Structure formats: C-alpha cells, structure tokens
CSV table of C-alpha atoms in Angstrom, one decimal:
chain,number,residue,atom,x,y,z
F,154,GLU,CA,96.5,48.0,-118.3
F,155,PRO,CA,99.7,46.3,-117.2
F,156,GLU,CA,101.5,47.7,-114.2
F,157,VAL,CA,104.5,47.2,-112.0
F,158,THR,CA,103.7,45.8,-108.6
F,159,GLN,CA,105.7,45.9,-105.4
F,160,THR,CA,105.4,44.1,-102.1
F,161,PRO,CA,105.2,44.9,-99.3
F,162,SER,CA,103.9,48.4,-99.4
F,163,HIS,CA,105.4,49.2,-96.1
F,164,GLN,CA,108.2,47.4,-94.2
F,165,VAL,CA,109.4,48.1,-90.7
F,166,THR,CA,112.7,46.5,-89.6
F,167,GLN,CA,115.3,46.7,-87.0
F,168,MET,CA,118.7,48.1,-87.8
F,169,GLY,CA,121.1,45.3,-88.8
F,170,GLN,CA,118.3,43.0,-90.2
F,171,GLU,CA,118.1,41.8,-93.7
F,172,VAL,CA,115.2,42.9,-95.9
F,173,ILE,CA,114.0,41.8,-99.3
F,174,LEU,CA,111.8,44.1,-101.4
F,175,ARG,CA,109.9,42.5,-104.2
F,176,CYS,CA,108.8,43.7,-107.5
F,177,VAL,CA,106.9,42.2,-110.4
F,178,PRO,CA,107.8,44.2,-113.6
F,179,ILE,CA,105.5,44.3,-116.6
F,180,SER,CA,105.7,41.0,-118.3
F,181,ASN,CA,107.3,41.8,-121.6
F,182,HIS,CA,109.8,44.4,-120.2
F,183,LEU,CA,113.4,43.6,-120.3
F,184,TYR,CA,115.1,46.3,-118.3
F,185,PHE,CA,114.6,46.7,-114.6
F,186,TYR,CA,115.6,49.4,-112.2
F,187,TRP,CA,115.6,50.2,-108.5
F,188,TYR,CA,115.4,53.8,-107.3
F,189,ARG,CA,115.1,55.2,-103.8
F,190,GLN,CA,113.7,58.4,-102.4
F,191,ILE,CA,114.6,59.5,-98.9
F,192,LEU,CA,111.7,61.5,-97.4
F,193,GLY,CA,111.4,64.9,-98.8
F,194,GLN,CA,114.3,64.4,-101.3
F,195,LYS,CA,114.6,63.6,-104.9
F,196,VAL,CA,114.4,60.2,-106.5
F,197,GLU,CA,117.9,58.6,-106.8
F,198,PHE,CA,119.0,55.8,-109.1
F,199,LEU,CA,120.3,52.7,-107.4
F,200,VAL,CA,120.8,50.0,-110.0
F,201,SER,CA,119.8,48.8,-113.4
F,202,PHE,CA,119.5,45.1,-114.5
F,203,TYR,CA,119.3,43.5,-117.9
F,204,ASN,CA,119.8,40.0,-119.2
F,205,ASN,CA,120.3,38.7,-115.6
F,206,GLU,CA,123.1,41.0,-114.7
F,207,ILE,CA,123.6,44.4,-113.3
F,208,SER,CA,124.2,46.9,-116.1
F,209,GLU,CA,125.0,49.9,-113.9
F,210,LYS,CA,124.9,50.8,-110.2
F,211,SER,CA,125.3,54.0,-108.3
F,212,GLU,CA,127.6,54.8,-105.5
F,213,ILE,CA,124.7,54.2,-103.1
F,214,PHE,CA,124.5,50.6,-104.2
F,215,ASP,CA,127.3,49.2,-102.0
F,216,ASP,CA,128.1,45.7,-100.9
F,217,GLN,CA,125.0,45.7,-98.6
F,218,PHE,CA,122.7,45.7,-101.6
F,219,SER,CA,122.0,43.0,-104.1
F,220,VAL,CA,119.5,42.4,-106.8
F,221,GLU,CA,118.2,39.2,-108.2
F,222,ARG,CA,115.7,37.9,-110.8
F,223,PRO,CA,115.0,34.5,-109.2
F,224,ASP,CA,112.4,33.5,-111.8
F,225,GLY,CA,110.7,34.9,-114.9
F,226,SER,CA,108.6,37.4,-113.1
F,227,ASN,CA,110.1,38.6,-109.8
F,228,PHE,CA,112.8,41.2,-109.4
F,229,THR,CA,114.1,41.6,-105.8
F,230,LEU,CA,116.3,44.1,-103.9
F,231,LYS,CA,118.0,42.8,-100.8
F,232,ILE,CA,119.6,44.9,-98.2
F,233,ARG,CA,121.8,42.6,-96.0
F,234,SER,CA,122.2,44.7,-92.9
F,235,THR,CA,120.0,47.7,-92.8
F,236,LYS,CA,121.1,51.0,-91.4
F,237,LEU,CA,119.0,53.9,-90.2
F,238,GLU,CA,119.8,55.8,-93.3
F,239,ASP,CA,118.3,53.1,-95.5
F,240,SER,CA,114.9,54.4,-94.5
F,241,ALA,CA,113.3,55.5,-97.7
F,242,MET,CA,110.7,54.8,-100.3
F,243,TYR,CA,112.1,52.2,-102.8
F,244,PHE,CA,110.7,52.2,-106.3
F,245,CYS,CA,111.0,49.5,-108.9
F,246,ALA,CA,110.7,50.4,-112.5
F,247,SER,CA,110.8,48.6,-115.8
F,248,THR,CA,111.0,49.5,-119.5
F,249,GLN,CA,110.4,47.5,-122.6
F,250,GLY,CA,113.4,48.6,-124.6
F,251,LEU,CA,116.4,50.8,-124.7
F,252,GLY,CA,116.4,54.3,-126.1
F,253,ALA,CA,115.8,57.6,-124.6
F,254,TYR,CA,112.2,57.6,-125.5
F,255,ASN,CA,111.0,54.5,-123.7
F,256,GLU,CA,108.9,55.3,-120.7
F,257,GLN,CA,109.9,53.7,-117.4
F,258,PHE,CA,106.9,52.4,-115.6
F,259,PHE,CA,107.2,52.8,-111.8
F,260,GLY,CA,105.7,50.6,-109.2
F,261,PRO,CA,103.8,52.1,-106.2
F,262,GLY,CA,106.9,51.8,-104.0
F,263,THR,CA,107.8,50.1,-100.8
F,264,ARG,CA,108.3,52.4,-97.8
F,265,LEU,CA,111.1,51.0,-95.7
F,266,THR,CA,111.4,52.2,-92.1
F,267,VAL,CA,114.6,51.1,-90.2
F,268,LEU,CA,114.4,51.5,-86.4
Z,216,ALA,CA,126.9,69.9,-111.6
Z,217,GLN,CA,123.2,69.1,-111.4
Z,218,LYS,CA,121.9,67.4,-114.5
Z,219,ILE,CA,118.3,68.4,-113.8
Z,220,THR,CA,117.5,71.7,-112.0
Z,221,GLN,CA,114.1,72.6,-110.8
Z,222,THR,CA,114.4,76.1,-109.2
Z,223,GLN,CA,110.9,76.3,-107.7
Z,224,PRO,CA,110.7,74.3,-104.5
Z,225,GLY,CA,107.0,75.3,-104.2
Z,226,MET,CA,104.4,76.9,-106.4
Z,227,PHE,CA,100.8,78.1,-105.8
Z,228,VAL,CA,98.1,78.4,-108.4
Z,229,GLN,CA,94.4,79.2,-108.3
Z,230,GLU,CA,92.0,76.6,-109.5
Z,231,LYS,CA,91.3,76.8,-113.2
Z,232,GLU,CA,94.4,78.9,-113.9
Z,233,ALA,CA,97.5,77.7,-115.8
Z,234,VAL,CA,100.8,77.1,-114.2
Z,235,THR,CA,104.3,76.6,-115.5
Z,236,LEU,CA,106.8,74.4,-113.6
Z,237,ASP,CA,110.4,75.1,-114.6
Z,238,CYS,CA,113.1,72.5,-115.5
Z,239,THR,CA,116.5,73.0,-117.0
Z,240,TYR,CA,118.9,70.2,-117.9
Z,241,ASP,CA,122.5,69.6,-118.7
Z,242,THR,CA,123.7,67.0,-121.1
Z,243,SER,CA,126.3,66.6,-123.8
Z,244,ASP,CA,124.4,63.8,-125.5
Z,245,GLN,CA,122.5,64.4,-128.7
Z,246,SER,CA,119.9,61.8,-128.0
Z,247,TYR,CA,117.9,62.1,-124.7
Z,248,GLY,CA,114.5,62.1,-123.3
Z,249,LEU,CA,112.8,64.4,-120.8
Z,250,PHE,CA,110.1,63.2,-118.6
Z,251,TRP,CA,107.7,64.7,-116.0
Z,252,TYR,CA,106.3,62.6,-113.2
Z,253,LYS,CA,103.6,63.5,-110.6
Z,254,GLN,CA,103.9,62.3,-107.1
Z,255,PRO,CA,100.8,62.8,-104.9
Z,256,SER,CA,101.0,62.6,-101.2
Z,257,SER,CA,100.3,58.8,-101.4
Z,258,GLY,CA,103.8,58.4,-102.9
Z,259,GLU,CA,103.4,56.7,-106.2
Z,260,MET,CA,105.1,58.1,-109.3
Z,261,ILE,CA,102.7,58.9,-112.1
Z,262,PHE,CA,104.1,59.4,-115.6
Z,263,LEU,CA,102.7,62.6,-117.2
Z,264,ILE,CA,104.6,63.4,-120.4
Z,265,TYR,CA,107.8,63.0,-122.3
Z,266,GLN,CA,109.8,64.9,-124.9
Z,267,GLY,CA,112.4,63.4,-127.1
Z,268,SER,CA,115.4,65.5,-128.0
Z,269,TYR,CA,114.7,65.1,-131.7
Z,270,ASP,CA,111.0,65.9,-131.5
Z,271,GLU,CA,110.3,69.2,-133.2
Z,272,GLN,CA,106.8,69.6,-131.8
Z,273,ASN,CA,106.2,70.3,-128.1
Z,274,ALA,CA,104.6,67.3,-126.4
Z,275,THR,CA,101.0,67.5,-125.2
Z,276,GLU,CA,98.9,65.1,-123.1
Z,277,GLY,CA,95.5,66.5,-122.2
Z,278,ARG,CA,96.0,69.4,-119.9
Z,279,TYR,CA,99.8,68.9,-119.8
Z,280,SER,CA,102.1,70.3,-122.3
Z,281,LEU,CA,105.9,70.5,-122.4
Z,282,ASN,CA,107.5,73.8,-123.4
Z,283,PHE,CA,110.7,72.4,-124.9
Z,284,GLN,CA,113.5,74.9,-125.7
Z,285,LYS,CA,116.4,72.9,-126.8
Z,286,ALA,CA,118.9,75.8,-127.2
Z,287,ARG,CA,118.1,76.9,-123.7
Z,288,LYS,CA,118.1,73.3,-122.4
Z,289,SER,CA,114.8,73.8,-120.7
Z,290,ALA,CA,111.7,71.6,-120.6
Z,291,ASN,CA,109.0,73.4,-118.6
Z,292,LEU,CA,105.7,71.7,-117.8
Z,293,VAL,CA,102.6,73.7,-118.4
Z,294,ILE,CA,99.4,72.6,-116.6
Z,295,SER,CA,96.3,74.3,-118.0
Z,296,ALA,CA,93.1,74.7,-116.1
Z,297,SER,CA,94.5,73.5,-112.8
Z,298,GLN,CA,92.4,71.3,-110.6
Z,299,LEU,CA,92.5,70.6,-106.9
Z,300,GLY,CA,93.7,67.1,-107.7
Z,301,ASP,CA,96.8,68.5,-109.3
Z,302,SER,CA,98.2,69.4,-105.9
Z,303,ALA,CA,101.3,67.2,-105.7
Z,304,MET,CA,105.1,67.1,-106.1
Z,305,TYR,CA,106.2,67.2,-109.7
Z,306,PHE,CA,109.6,65.8,-110.8
Z,307,CYS,CA,111.4,66.5,-114.0
Z,308,ALA,CA,113.7,63.7,-115.2
Z,309,MET,CA,116.1,63.0,-118.0
Z,310,ARG,CA,117.2,59.8,-119.7
Z,311,GLU,CA,120.5,60.2,-121.6
Z,312,ALA,CA,121.3,57.8,-124.4
Z,313,PRO,CA,125.0,57.8,-124.9
Z,314,TRP,CA,126.4,55.8,-127.8
Z,315,GLY,CA,126.9,52.2,-126.7
Z,316,GLY,CA,125.1,52.7,-123.5
Z,317,SER,CA,123.0,50.0,-122.0
Z,318,ASN,CA,121.4,51.5,-119.0
Z,319,TYR,CA,119.2,54.6,-119.7
Z,320,LYS,CA,118.5,55.3,-116.1
Z,321,LEU,CA,116.5,58.3,-115.2
Z,322,THR,CA,118.1,61.3,-113.4
Z,323,PHE,CA,115.6,63.3,-111.4
Z,324,GLY,CA,115.4,66.9,-110.3
Z,325,LYS,CA,114.6,67.9,-106.7
Z,326,GLY,CA,110.9,68.5,-107.5
Z,327,THR,CA,108.4,71.3,-107.2
Z,328,LEU,CA,105.5,71.1,-104.8
Z,329,LEU,CA,102.4,72.5,-106.5
Z,330,THR,CA,99.5,73.6,-104.4
Z,331,VAL,CA,96.2,74.4,-106.1
Z,332,ASN,CA,94.0,76.7,-104.2
Z,333,PRO,CA,90.2,76.7,-104.5
C-alpha cells in the first residue's frame, strides 16, 4: 500500500541553525501539506501546496519557513533559523484530489528538537 | 471560536467494552468532511474513519463507527469491543470545502487520550 514517507525521523539542532525536513508524498497525489504538533498539543496546519505554489499558509508559517518541491517526488519544509519554540513533531500529508471527502494520508512525522 | 471541540481530555474504558469519544464542530459550509485519527505513543497519525456532510448513513469501519448528528454538529467516534491496543490519543478533524476553495486543510481538535484497562 502506498504511503507518505518522511526523513529524518528525529532531528536535533542548535537554535539559529537551518533545518530541512523531507517528505515523499504518495506518487499520484497532487496536494501536499505540512502540519506541526507541539508536544502534548493539537495538530496545527502550517501550509498547503499545489501546482508548485503555496495555496494557503497559517500565521505560524512566517518568513522563517519555506516549502519546495525540488523534483517530482520530494516535498521539503525548510526552517531558516530555528527557535526553541520550533521544537515539535512535523507531519507531511498528501491527498489525491480536492473535495471534503478525500482522505489526507499522513507521514510518520519528524520530531524536531531545538536546543 | 474553536472549529473542533473535544471535551474529554481523557477517557478510561475496560477491555471489551464500547466507548464513545465526543466531537462537536462549527462550520457554515454545506460541504465538509469529518475525520478521526488515532495517534499511538509512537507518534504517527493513523486514519480511522470519515463522514461526509451529505452522507445519510453513519460511517462504519470495523470496530469504529461514527455517530453523525448533523443538526447538533456532532461526530462522535464509537469504538466497540475495546482492545488494549486501542490505548492512544484520538483526534477529530474537519475539512471544510468552501466554494472556490483550493486548500482543504484539516482542522484538528485537542484530542482525547483513551486508556483501555485490562
């Protein structure tokens, strides 16, 4: 069964460093998402991406964040200068089509720890 | 206002019994989808079940069923015959489908931590 994959599973970084979180969505999916979950809290939407551009971003997704689909398979989230409060689990998700009924498939997540 | 409200931070159930996890939602859209995800301690998000706003029948998937009451804007998850492996955090989520929208992001509730006792 196809699945969304994410690497690395755990990333530890120093405050101020840049990190890139990688995702490989399901191959025939067209819509891609990043969410984050601070420990013990709910999952929050960061950004959605379609047709090689951002379709919506939340207030969390400030200038320190960027997303890219550098090739036909990878979808990346970059944090330019990490802060302590960026420590969270980051989930990538993809869906095949629009509509309220299309399931979003989630990757296993990358746990980011900023020291 | 919260779009998804899960009022039970934690629930306990005996193995083999049924349990209902509550979820209420708020939207002005006519077309929307409601989803339940399970998050075990390992952290991954596991899709369980969804209900479309136009679906007349309550959704069922194995031991999971969704008690959808549209007028009340509630979408409670019912787990029958609980198993020890059901112990996890459960999130209710909604995808709204506004006219002309191009995003369809999921909005999550705060979750309910279910503990199944032997």
